[in-house]
Coordinates of C-alpha atoms in Angstrom, one line a residue:
Chain L
M1 CA 94.7 47.7 53.3
T2 CA 97.2 45.0 53.9
E3 CA 96.6 42.3 56.5
P4 CA 98.2 43.3 59.8
I5 CA 101.0 41.1 60.9
A6 CA 100.2 40.0 64.4
S7 CA 103.4 40.8 66.2
T8 CA 104.5 44.0 64.6
P9 CA 104.2 47.0 66.9
M10 CA 101.4 49.6 66.3
V11 CA 102.9 52.3 68.4
I12 CA 106.6 52.8 69.3
A13 CA 107.4 55.6 71.6
D14 CA 111.2 55.9 71.9
R15 CA 112.4 58.3 74.6
I16 CA 109.7 60.9 74.1
V17 CA 110.2 64.3 75.6
K18 CA 107.5 67.1 75.8
S19 CA 107.7 70.4 77.5
F20 CA 105.3 73.4 77.9
G21 CA 107.7 76.3 78.2
S22 CA 110.1 75.6 81.0
H23 CA 107.8 72.9 82.4
T24 CA 108.8 69.4 81.2
V25 CA 105.8 67.1 81.3
L26 CA 107.2 64.0 79.6
R27 CA 110.8 63.4 80.6
D28 CA 111.6 60.1 78.9
I29 CA 108.8 57.9 77.8
S30 CA 109.5 54.6 76.0
L31 CA 106.6 52.3 75.3
T32 CA 105.7 49.8 72.6
V33 CA 102.1 48.8 71.9
N34 CA 101.5 45.8 69.7
R35 CA 98.7 45.3 67.2
G36 CA 95.5 44.3 68.9
E37 CA 96.9 45.0 72.3
V38 CA 95.0 46.9 74.9
V39 CA 97.2 49.0 77.2
C40 CA 95.8 50.9 80.2
V41 CA 97.8 53.8 81.5
I42 CA 97.3 54.8 85.2
G43 CA 99.1 57.4 87.3
P44 CA 98.5 60.4 89.5
S45 CA 97.2 63.6 87.9
G46 CA 99.9 65.7 86.3
S47 CA 102.0 62.6 85.6
G48 CA 101.8 63.2 81.8
K49 CA 99.3 60.4 80.9
S50 CA 97.0 62.7 78.9
T51 CA 99.9 64.6 77.3
F52 CA 101.4 61.4 76.1
L53 CA 98.1 60.3 74.6
R54 CA 97.8 63.6 72.8
C55 CA 101.3 63.3 71.4
I56 CA 100.4 60.0 69.7
N57 CA 98.0 61.8 67.4
H58 CA 100.0 65.0 67.2
L59 CA 97.5 67.2 69.1
E60 CA 100.7 68.1 71.0
K61 CA 104.1 68.4 69.2
V62 CA 106.7 66.0 70.5
D63 CA 110.0 67.9 71.5
G64 CA 112.3 64.9 71.7
G65 CA 112.6 61.2 70.8
R66 CA 110.8 59.3 68.1
L67 CA 107.1 58.4 68.0
T68 CA 105.8 56.1 65.3
V69 CA 102.4 54.7 64.6
D70 CA 102.2 51.8 62.2
G71 CA 105.8 52.4 61.2
E72 CA 105.1 56.1 60.3
L73 CA 106.9 58.9 62.2
I74 CA 104.2 61.1 63.8
G75 CA 104.3 64.9 63.1
Y76 CA 107.6 64.8 61.2
R77 CA 109.3 63.4 58.2
Q78 CA 112.9 62.1 58.3
R79 CA 115.0 62.4 55.2
G80 CA 118.6 61.3 55.8
D81 CA 119.5 62.7 59.2
K82 CA 117.3 65.8 58.8
I83 CA 113.9 66.0 60.3
Y84 CA 111.2 68.1 58.7
E85 CA 107.9 69.3 60.3
L86 CA 104.9 67.9 58.5
K87 CA 102.4 70.3 56.7
P88 CA 99.1 70.6 58.5
K89 CA 97.5 68.6 55.7
E90 CA 99.9 65.7 56.2
A91 CA 99.4 65.8 60.0
A92 CA 95.7 65.7 59.5
A93 CA 96.1 62.6 57.2
Q94 CA 98.0 60.8 60.0
R95 CA 95.2 61.7 62.5
K96 CA 92.4 60.3 60.5
D97 CA 93.6 56.8 61.2
I98 CA 93.9 57.4 64.9
G99 CA 90.6 57.6 66.8
M100 CA 90.4 59.6 70.0
V101 CA 87.8 59.7 72.7
F102 CA 87.9 62.6 75.2
Q103 CA 87.0 62.8 78.9
R104 CA 84.4 65.5 78.1
F105 CA 83.0 63.7 75.0
N106 CA 83.3 66.9 72.8
L107 CA 80.4 66.0 70.6
F108 CA 79.3 68.7 68.2
P109 CA 76.2 70.2 69.9
H110 CA 74.9 71.8 66.7
L111 CA 74.7 68.5 64.9
T112 CA 72.4 65.5 65.5
V113 CA 73.9 62.2 66.7
L114 CA 73.9 60.8 63.2
E115 CA 75.5 64.0 61.7
N116 CA 78.2 63.9 64.4
I117 CA 79.2 60.5 63.2
M118 CA 78.9 61.3 59.5
E119 CA 80.8 64.6 59.7
A120 CA 84.4 63.3 59.4
P121 CA 83.7 60.5 56.8
L122 CA 81.9 63.1 54.7
Q123 CA 84.5 65.9 55.0
V124 CA 87.7 64.0 55.3
K125 CA 87.1 60.7 53.5
R126 CA 84.7 62.2 51.0
Q127 CA 82.3 59.3 51.4
S128 CA 78.9 59.6 49.8
R129 CA 76.0 60.6 52.1
A130 CA 74.3 57.3 51.7
A131 CA 77.5 55.3 52.6
A132 CA 78.3 57.5 55.6
S133 CA 74.8 57.4 56.9
A134 CA 74.6 53.6 56.5
R135 CA 77.9 53.1 58.3
A136 CA 76.9 55.6 61.1
L137 CA 73.6 53.8 61.7
E138 CA 75.5 50.5 61.9
L139 CA 78.0 51.9 64.4
L140 CA 75.1 53.4 66.5
A141 CA 73.5 50.0 66.7
R142 CA 76.8 48.6 67.8
V143 CA 77.0 51.1 70.7
G144 CA 73.3 50.4 71.4
L145 CA 71.9 53.8 70.4
A146 CA 70.2 53.2 67.1
E147 CA 67.1 55.0 68.2
K148 CA 69.0 58.2 69.1
A149 CA 70.2 58.9 65.5
K150 CA 68.1 62.1 65.2
A151 CA 68.6 63.4 68.8
Y152 CA 70.9 66.3 69.6
P153 CA 73.8 65.5 72.0
A154 CA 72.3 67.8 74.7
S155 CA 69.3 65.5 75.1
L156 CA 71.5 62.5 75.8
S157 CA 73.0 61.3 79.1
G158 CA 76.7 61.5 79.7
G159 CA 77.1 57.7 79.1
Q160 CA 75.1 57.9 75.9
Q161 CA 77.2 60.9 74.7
Q162 CA 80.4 59.0 75.3
R163 CA 79.1 56.0 73.4
V164 CA 78.3 58.3 70.5
A165 CA 81.8 59.8 70.7
I166 CA 83.2 56.3 70.4
A167 CA 81.0 55.6 67.4
R168 CA 82.2 58.9 65.9
A169 CA 85.8 57.9 66.2
L170 CA 85.1 54.4 64.8
A171 CA 83.5 55.9 61.7
M172 CA 86.9 56.8 60.4
D173 CA 88.0 53.1 60.6
P174 CA 91.0 53.9 62.8
K175 CA 93.8 51.4 63.3
L176 CA 94.4 52.7 66.8
M177 CA 92.0 54.1 69.4
L178 CA 93.1 56.5 72.2
F179 CA 90.9 56.9 75.2
D180 CA 91.6 59.9 77.5
E181 CA 89.9 59.1 80.8
P182 CA 86.6 58.2 79.0
T183 CA 84.6 57.6 82.1
S184 CA 86.0 60.3 84.4
A185 CA 83.2 62.8 83.6
L186 CA 80.4 60.3 84.1
D187 CA 78.1 59.7 87.0
P188 CA 79.0 56.4 88.6
E189 CA 75.9 54.5 87.3
L190 CA 76.7 55.4 83.7
V191 CA 80.3 54.2 83.7
G192 CA 79.4 50.6 83.0
E193 CA 77.7 51.1 79.7
V194 CA 80.7 52.9 78.3
L195 CA 83.2 50.3 79.6
D196 CA 81.0 47.6 78.0
V197 CA 81.3 49.2 74.6
M198 CA 85.1 49.4 75.1
K199 CA 85.3 45.8 76.2
Q200 CA 83.5 44.7 73.1
L201 CA 85.9 46.8 71.0
A202 CA 88.9 45.2 72.7
K203 CA 87.4 41.8 72.0
D204 CA 87.0 42.7 68.3
G205 CA 90.8 43.2 68.2
M206 CA 91.1 46.9 68.2
T207 CA 94.5 48.3 69.4
M208 CA 93.7 50.6 72.3
I209 CA 95.6 52.9 74.7
V210 CA 93.3 53.8 77.6
V211 CA 94.2 56.4 80.2
T212 CA 91.9 55.5 83.0
H213 CA 91.2 55.3 86.7
E214 CA 89.1 52.2 86.3
M215 CA 91.3 49.6 87.9
G216 CA 88.6 46.9 87.4
F217 CA 88.5 47.6 83.7
A218 CA 92.3 47.5 83.5
R219 CA 92.4 44.2 85.4
E220 CA 89.8 42.6 83.2
V221 CA 90.4 43.9 79.7
A222 CA 94.0 45.2 79.5
D223 CA 96.8 43.1 78.1
S224 CA 99.3 45.3 79.9
L225 CA 99.2 48.0 82.5
V226 CA 101.5 51.0 82.6
F227 CA 102.1 53.2 85.6
M228 CA 103.3 56.7 84.8
D229 CA 104.6 59.3 87.3
G230 CA 106.6 62.4 86.9
G231 CA 106.8 62.1 83.1
V232 CA 108.3 58.6 83.0
V233 CA 107.0 55.1 82.8
V234 CA 107.7 53.7 86.3
E235 CA 106.4 50.2 85.8
R236 CA 104.8 48.1 83.1
G237 CA 103.4 44.6 83.3
E238 CA 100.5 42.2 83.3
P239 CA 97.7 44.1 85.0
R240 CA 96.9 41.7 87.8
E241 CA 100.6 41.5 88.5
V242 CA 101.1 45.2 88.7
L243 CA 98.0 45.8 90.7
T244 CA 98.5 43.0 93.3
N245 CA 102.3 42.9 93.4
P246 CA 103.8 46.2 92.3
Q247 CA 107.6 46.2 92.1
Q248 CA 108.3 49.9 92.5
D249 CA 107.8 52.0 95.6
R250 CA 106.0 54.8 93.7
T251 CA 103.6 52.3 92.2
K252 CA 102.9 50.9 95.7
A253 CA 102.3 54.4 97.1
F254 CA 99.9 55.3 94.3
L255 CA 98.0 52.0 94.4
S256 CA 97.6 52.2 98.2
K257 CA 95.8 55.5 97.7
V258 CA 93.4 54.5 94.9
L259 CA 92.6 50.8 95.6
Chain F
M1 CA 54.5 54.7 100.8
S2 CA 52.1 54.1 103.7
T3 CA 49.8 57.0 103.1
S4 CA 46.7 56.4 100.9
T5 CA 46.3 58.3 97.7
T6 CA 43.5 60.4 99.1
D7 CA 45.5 61.6 102.0
Q8 CA 47.6 64.1 100.2
P9 CA 49.5 67.0 101.9
E10 CA 47.4 70.1 102.4
R11 CA 47.8 72.6 99.6
I12 CA 48.6 76.2 100.5
V13 CA 45.8 78.5 99.6
A14 CA 47.4 81.9 100.3
I15 CA 46.3 85.4 99.5
P16 CA 48.8 86.7 96.9
L17 CA 51.1 89.5 97.8
R18 CA 49.6 92.8 96.7
H19 CA 51.6 95.5 94.9
P20 CA 49.6 98.7 95.4
G21 CA 52.7 100.8 94.6
R22 CA 53.0 99.3 91.1
N23 CA 49.4 100.1 90.2
I24 CA 49.8 103.7 91.4
F25 CA 53.0 104.0 89.4
A26 CA 51.4 102.6 86.3
V27 CA 48.5 105.1 86.5
V28 CA 51.0 108.0 86.9
V29 CA 53.0 106.9 83.9
I30 CA 49.9 106.4 81.7
L31 CA 48.6 109.9 82.8
I32 CA 51.9 111.5 81.9
V33 CA 52.0 109.8 78.5
V34 CA 48.3 110.7 77.8
L35 CA 49.0 114.3 78.8
F36 CA 52.0 114.5 76.5
V37 CA 50.1 113.0 73.6
V38 CA 47.1 115.3 74.0
D39 CA 49.4 118.3 74.3
A40 CA 51.4 117.3 71.3
A41 CA 48.3 116.5 69.2
F42 CA 46.3 119.7 69.9
F43 CA 48.4 122.4 71.5
R44 CA 51.7 122.3 69.6
P45 CA 51.2 123.5 66.1
A46 CA 55.0 123.2 65.4
Y47 CA 54.6 119.4 65.1
D48 CA 52.3 120.1 62.2
W49 CA 50.6 116.7 62.1
P50 CA 48.7 117.3 58.9
A51 CA 52.2 117.7 57.2
V52 CA 53.4 114.5 58.8
G53 CA 50.5 112.7 57.3
K54 CA 51.1 114.3 54.0
Y55 CA 54.8 113.5 53.8
L56 CA 54.8 110.0 55.4
F57 CA 53.8 108.3 52.1
D58 CA 55.2 111.0 49.8
M59 CA 56.9 109.2 46.9
R60 CA 60.2 111.1 47.5
I61 CA 60.2 109.9 51.1
S62 CA 59.3 106.3 50.5
Q63 CA 61.9 106.1 47.7
A64 CA 64.5 107.6 50.1
A65 CA 63.5 105.0 52.7
L66 CA 64.1 102.3 50.2
V67 CA 67.6 103.7 49.5
T68 CA 68.3 103.7 53.2
L69 CA 67.2 100.1 53.4
E70 CA 69.3 99.1 50.4
L71 CA 72.4 100.9 51.9
T72 CA 71.9 99.1 55.2
V73 CA 71.4 95.6 53.7
L74 CA 74.3 95.9 51.1
A75 CA 76.7 97.4 53.6
M76 CA 75.9 94.8 56.3
V77 CA 76.2 91.9 53.9
G78 CA 79.6 93.2 52.8
A79 CA 80.6 93.9 56.4
I80 CA 79.6 90.4 57.6
V81 CA 81.5 88.6 54.8
L82 CA 84.6 90.8 55.2
G83 CA 84.3 90.8 59.0
T84 CA 84.2 87.0 59.2
L85 CA 87.2 86.8 56.9
L86 CA 89.1 89.2 59.1
A87 CA 88.1 87.3 62.3
V88 CA 89.3 84.0 60.8
M89 CA 92.5 85.7 59.7
R90 CA 93.1 87.0 63.2
L91 CA 92.7 83.6 64.7
S92 CA 94.6 81.8 62.0
P93 CA 98.1 80.3 62.7
N94 CA 99.5 82.4 59.9
P95 CA 101.3 85.5 61.3
V96 CA 101.0 87.4 58.0
L97 CA 97.2 87.1 57.9
K98 CA 97.1 87.9 61.6
S99 CA 99.0 91.1 61.1
V100 CA 97.1 92.2 58.0
A101 CA 93.8 91.8 59.9
W102 CA 95.1 93.6 62.9
A103 CA 96.3 96.5 60.8
Y104 CA 92.9 96.7 59.1
L105 CA 91.1 96.9 62.4
W106 CA 93.6 99.5 63.6
L107 CA 92.9 101.8 60.6
F108 CA 89.2 101.4 60.2
R109 CA 88.2 101.4 63.8
G110 CA 90.6 104.2 64.6
T111 CA 89.1 106.8 62.3
P112 CA 85.6 108.2 62.3
V113 CA 83.2 106.7 59.8
Y114 CA 82.2 110.3 58.7
V115 CA 85.8 111.0 57.8
Q116 CA 86.1 107.7 56.0
L117 CA 82.9 108.5 54.0
V118 CA 84.3 111.9 53.0
F119 CA 87.5 110.2 51.8
W120 CA 85.5 107.7 49.7
G121 CA 83.7 110.7 48.1
L122 CA 87.1 112.1 47.2
L123 CA 88.3 108.8 45.6
A124 CA 87.8 110.2 42.1
T125 CA 89.9 113.2 43.0
I126 CA 92.8 111.0 44.4
Y127 CA 92.6 108.2 41.8
K128 CA 91.3 109.8 38.6
T129 CA 91.3 106.6 36.5
I130 CA 91.1 102.9 37.3
S131 CA 93.3 100.9 34.9
V132 CA 94.0 97.3 34.3
G133 CA 97.4 96.9 32.6
V134 CA 100.2 94.5 32.1
P135 CA 102.6 94.8 35.0
F136 CA 106.0 96.5 34.4
T137 CA 104.9 97.9 31.0
S138 CA 102.9 100.9 29.9
E139 CA 100.4 98.6 28.2
T140 CA 96.8 99.3 29.4
L141 CA 94.1 96.7 28.8
F142 CA 91.1 98.5 30.3
S143 CA 90.7 101.9 31.8
W144 CA 87.8 103.8 33.4
T145 CA 87.5 107.2 34.9
T146 CA 86.8 106.6 38.5
Q147 CA 83.8 108.8 38.5
D148 CA 82.1 106.8 35.8
A149 CA 83.0 103.4 37.2
I150 CA 81.7 103.8 40.7
S151 CA 78.5 105.7 41.5
V152 CA 78.1 107.8 44.7
F153 CA 75.7 105.1 46.0
W154 CA 78.3 102.4 45.7
L155 CA 81.0 104.6 47.2
A156 CA 78.6 105.0 50.2
V157 CA 78.1 101.2 50.4
I158 CA 81.8 100.5 50.2
G159 CA 82.6 103.2 52.8
L160 CA 80.0 101.9 55.3
A161 CA 80.8 98.3 54.7
L162 CA 84.6 98.6 55.2
N163 CA 84.1 100.6 58.4
E164 CA 81.5 98.2 59.7
A165 CA 83.7 95.1 58.8
A166 CA 86.2 96.1 61.5
Y167 CA 83.5 96.0 64.1
M168 CA 81.9 92.8 62.8
A169 CA 85.4 91.2 62.8
E170 CA 85.6 91.6 66.6
I171 CA 82.0 90.3 67.1
V172 CA 82.7 87.2 65.0
R173 CA 86.1 86.7 66.7
A174 CA 84.4 86.9 70.1
G175 CA 81.9 84.4 69.0
M176 CA 84.6 82.0 67.8
L177 CA 86.5 82.3 71.0
S178 CA 83.3 81.4 72.9
V179 CA 83.3 77.9 71.4
D180 CA 84.8 75.3 73.7
P181 CA 88.3 74.5 72.5
G182 CA 87.4 70.8 73.0
Q183 CA 85.3 71.3 69.8
S184 CA 88.2 72.1 67.5
E185 CA 90.3 69.5 69.3
A186 CA 87.7 66.8 68.6
S187 CA 87.4 67.9 65.0
T188 CA 91.2 68.0 64.5
A189 CA 91.5 64.6 66.1
L190 CA 89.1 63.3 63.4
G191 CA 91.5 64.4 60.7
M192 CA 89.6 67.5 59.7
S193 CA 91.8 70.4 58.5
W194 CA 91.9 73.8 60.1
S195 CA 89.6 75.4 57.6
Q196 CA 87.1 72.5 57.8
T197 CA 87.1 72.8 61.5
M198 CA 86.4 76.5 61.3
R199 CA 83.8 76.2 58.6
R200 CA 81.9 73.2 59.8
I201 CA 82.4 73.2 63.6
V202 CA 83.5 76.5 65.1
I203 CA 81.6 79.1 63.0
P204 CA 78.2 77.4 63.1
Q205 CA 78.4 77.2 66.9
S206 CA 79.6 80.7 67.3
M207 CA 76.5 82.0 65.5
R208 CA 74.5 81.9 68.8
V209 CA 76.9 84.4 70.3
I210 CA 77.3 86.4 67.1
I211 CA 73.7 87.1 66.2
P212 CA 72.6 89.3 69.1
P213 CA 75.4 91.9 68.8
T214 CA 75.1 91.7 65.0
G215 CA 71.4 92.6 65.3
N216 CA 72.6 95.7 67.2
E217 CA 75.0 96.5 64.4
V218 CA 72.3 96.2 61.7
I219 CA 70.1 98.6 63.6
S220 CA 73.1 100.9 64.2
M221 CA 74.0 100.7 60.5
L222 CA 70.4 101.7 59.5
K223 CA 70.9 104.9 61.4
T224 CA 74.6 105.4 60.4
T225 CA 73.4 105.6 56.8
S226 CA 72.2 109.1 57.6
L227 CA 75.9 110.1 57.4
V228 CA 76.2 109.3 53.7
T229 CA 75.6 112.9 53.0
A230 CA 79.3 113.1 53.6
V231 CA 80.1 111.2 50.4
P232 CA 77.9 113.1 49.3
L233 CA 74.9 110.9 48.6
S234 CA 71.6 112.8 49.0
T235 CA 69.0 110.2 48.2
D236 CA 68.8 108.5 51.6
L237 CA 66.0 109.0 54.1
Y238 CA 67.5 111.6 56.4
T239 CA 69.2 113.7 53.7
R240 CA 66.0 113.7 51.6
S241 CA 63.9 114.8 54.6
R242 CA 66.3 117.6 55.3
D243 CA 66.2 118.7 51.7
I244 CA 62.4 118.8 51.6
S245 CA 62.3 120.7 54.8
A246 CA 64.8 123.2 53.5
E247 CA 62.3 124.0 50.8
T248 CA 59.2 124.1 53.0
F249 CA 60.9 125.8 56.0
N250 CA 59.1 123.2 58.2
P251 CA 61.7 120.8 59.5
I252 CA 59.8 119.2 62.5
P253 CA 57.2 117.2 60.6
L254 CA 59.8 115.8 58.3
L255 CA 62.0 114.7 61.2
I256 CA 59.0 112.9 62.6
V257 CA 58.3 111.3 59.2
A258 CA 62.0 110.1 59.0
S259 CA 61.8 108.8 62.6
I260 CA 58.7 106.8 61.8
W261 CA 60.3 105.1 58.9
Y262 CA 63.5 104.3 60.8
L263 CA 61.4 102.9 63.7
F264 CA 59.4 100.8 61.2
F265 CA 62.6 99.3 59.7
T266 CA 64.2 98.6 63.1
S267 CA 61.0 96.8 64.2
L268 CA 61.2 94.6 61.1
L269 CA 64.8 93.8 61.9
M270 CA 64.1 92.9 65.4
I271 CA 61.5 90.4 64.3
G272 CA 64.0 88.9 61.8
Q273 CA 66.6 88.6 64.6
Y274 CA 64.1 86.6 66.7
F275 CA 63.7 84.0 64.0
L276 CA 67.4 83.8 63.2
E277 CA 68.2 83.2 66.9
R278 CA 65.7 80.4 67.0
R279 CA 67.3 78.8 64.0
F280 CA 70.8 78.8 65.5
A281 CA 69.7 77.6 68.9
R282 CA 69.4 74.1 67.4
G283 CA 70.9 71.5 69.7
S284 CA 71.2 73.8 72.6
R285 CA 70.0 72.7 76.0
F286 CA 66.4 73.7 76.2
V287 CA 65.4 73.9 72.6
D288 CA 64.3 71.4 70.1
V289 CA 65.0 67.7 70.6
G290 CA 64.6 67.0 66.9
P291 CA 62.0 65.1 65.0
G292 CA 61.2 61.6 66.1
E293 CA 62.4 62.2 69.6
E294 CA 59.2 62.4 71.7
N295 CA 60.5 61.7 75.1
P296 CA 64.0 63.1 75.4
T297 CA 66.0 61.5 78.1
P298 CA 66.5 63.9 81.0
L299 CA 70.0 65.2 81.2
V300 CA 72.3 63.3 83.5
G301 CA 75.6 64.7 84.7
A302 CA 77.5 67.5 83.2
T303 CA 77.1 68.1 79.4
P304 CA 80.1 70.4 78.8
T305 CA 79.6 70.1 75.0
A306 CA 76.3 71.9 75.3
P307 CA 76.2 75.7 75.4
I308 CA 75.0 76.2 78.9
T309 CA 73.5 79.7 78.9
A310 CA 70.7 80.8 76.7
Q311 CA 71.3 84.1 74.9
P312 CA 69.0 87.0 75.9
G313 CA 66.0 86.8 73.7
T314 CA 66.5 83.1 72.9
P315 CA 63.3 81.3 73.3
T316 CA 63.7 78.6 76.0
E317 CA 60.6 76.5 75.4
G318 CA 60.9 73.4 73.4
R319 CA 59.0 72.8 70.1
S320 CA 57.0 70.0 71.7
S321 CA 53.3 69.9 71.2

């Protein structure tokens, strides 16, 4: 791996369009996320936040515009002025460098916590069992769950499950982490432990895009806050600035309801 | 807080609700059964119990029972493998595989298994030789007469397996559809391929849903083997019993003998199913917290990744001591 150059963008979304049938979810999204930057995305439900996140690792196919991660066009290959769809194998190769954490954790219930974390390194990276297990234990310690290695997900609390899910994503050594409302399915008293892990991750320099309703987290951790509505980026700026002094009427209206 | 430990709320000591109706009903049922058994044992010579005893462990019968068991096991193994393949094909993104699987189901589910078995018996009539040759030439590398290449027994196995595969495909497909789509999404997001996702994540989780109806199918297959006389294979349990009774002009005891053997096998299969279900309930909500985990944290909040409902027959108690 080459040393990342500090100011080069990690994600460039250039006029992204995404429709489901006749329903256009993303109208025109342009957004640049630099290396090591933490961007929080807020907005009303149905504004396209989650869809945008899912486009970044090609869980959803982009219909218009250009989306690149680390300089690589996502989901397509451009040769001359022609664009070719990627083979499933190539799309999978792009995804392995992009970690994703889901609202509903999506841990594999038939595998233990340790096996959950080891699965992708073993299957995708073809790591040895010993190496994958050592790394998994190290990551578990990092999210504060070393003693849960042999437990099954169903015996963990929601907060613990989400921390395991973060460790599972980190096991692939991603260059970018996507969080899709990581605390929305949690009981209020469990939100803090997950946010703490994410804060530490941000401190360690991970590039993160976080769709969230946690304004406190956005204010404290994010380098930049994006407000989305109706499939467009309405406003972007320094989090404190956007939260306390929004420039757009739609941002004002939204914040007045949630703050 | 303020009450002392000795001053506990009064326990209810109630007289349990009586159910006199149940007791009367049980007595009536037992009486009817006893009457039937006594009647059958002493007053119905047609049952011919001495003959039942004589034929139950008759070599010809026990050998035929073994053939029935072999047919069942081989046909089911074939059906499960082919059925899983068909289910995966139907759910694959490839339209060609999808259509092939659909057409297979249409054909094999749409015609009676008896008719299919007769067709397999006529294979040697339709295709007299099986040849391996060089394409587009008259060169033949190997050639067998069909009759020598495939025995009647294997024709029966193939016939039963191909028919059953169509039903197994739907059972496996239902199982795979029952797995939360978030599971394959998480697996895909980790960079796993479609086939890895199916093999490692979706199919293992679908087993819990697949096993109970598959148990049904195994038991059903055990009994369907009695149709192999259509091929015609005459060494299975039912056909052998009929053949013996045709000589002795005494069909009833042999039907009882065959029934006892069928019941014996289905009972064994039900025990096997119980243990299989326990094995695949790993990680589900109420079962097994894994070694080294003595005090599992109580569940907090929703755990949508965990299968919520236990399957019928799934033991719900933990393995804790």
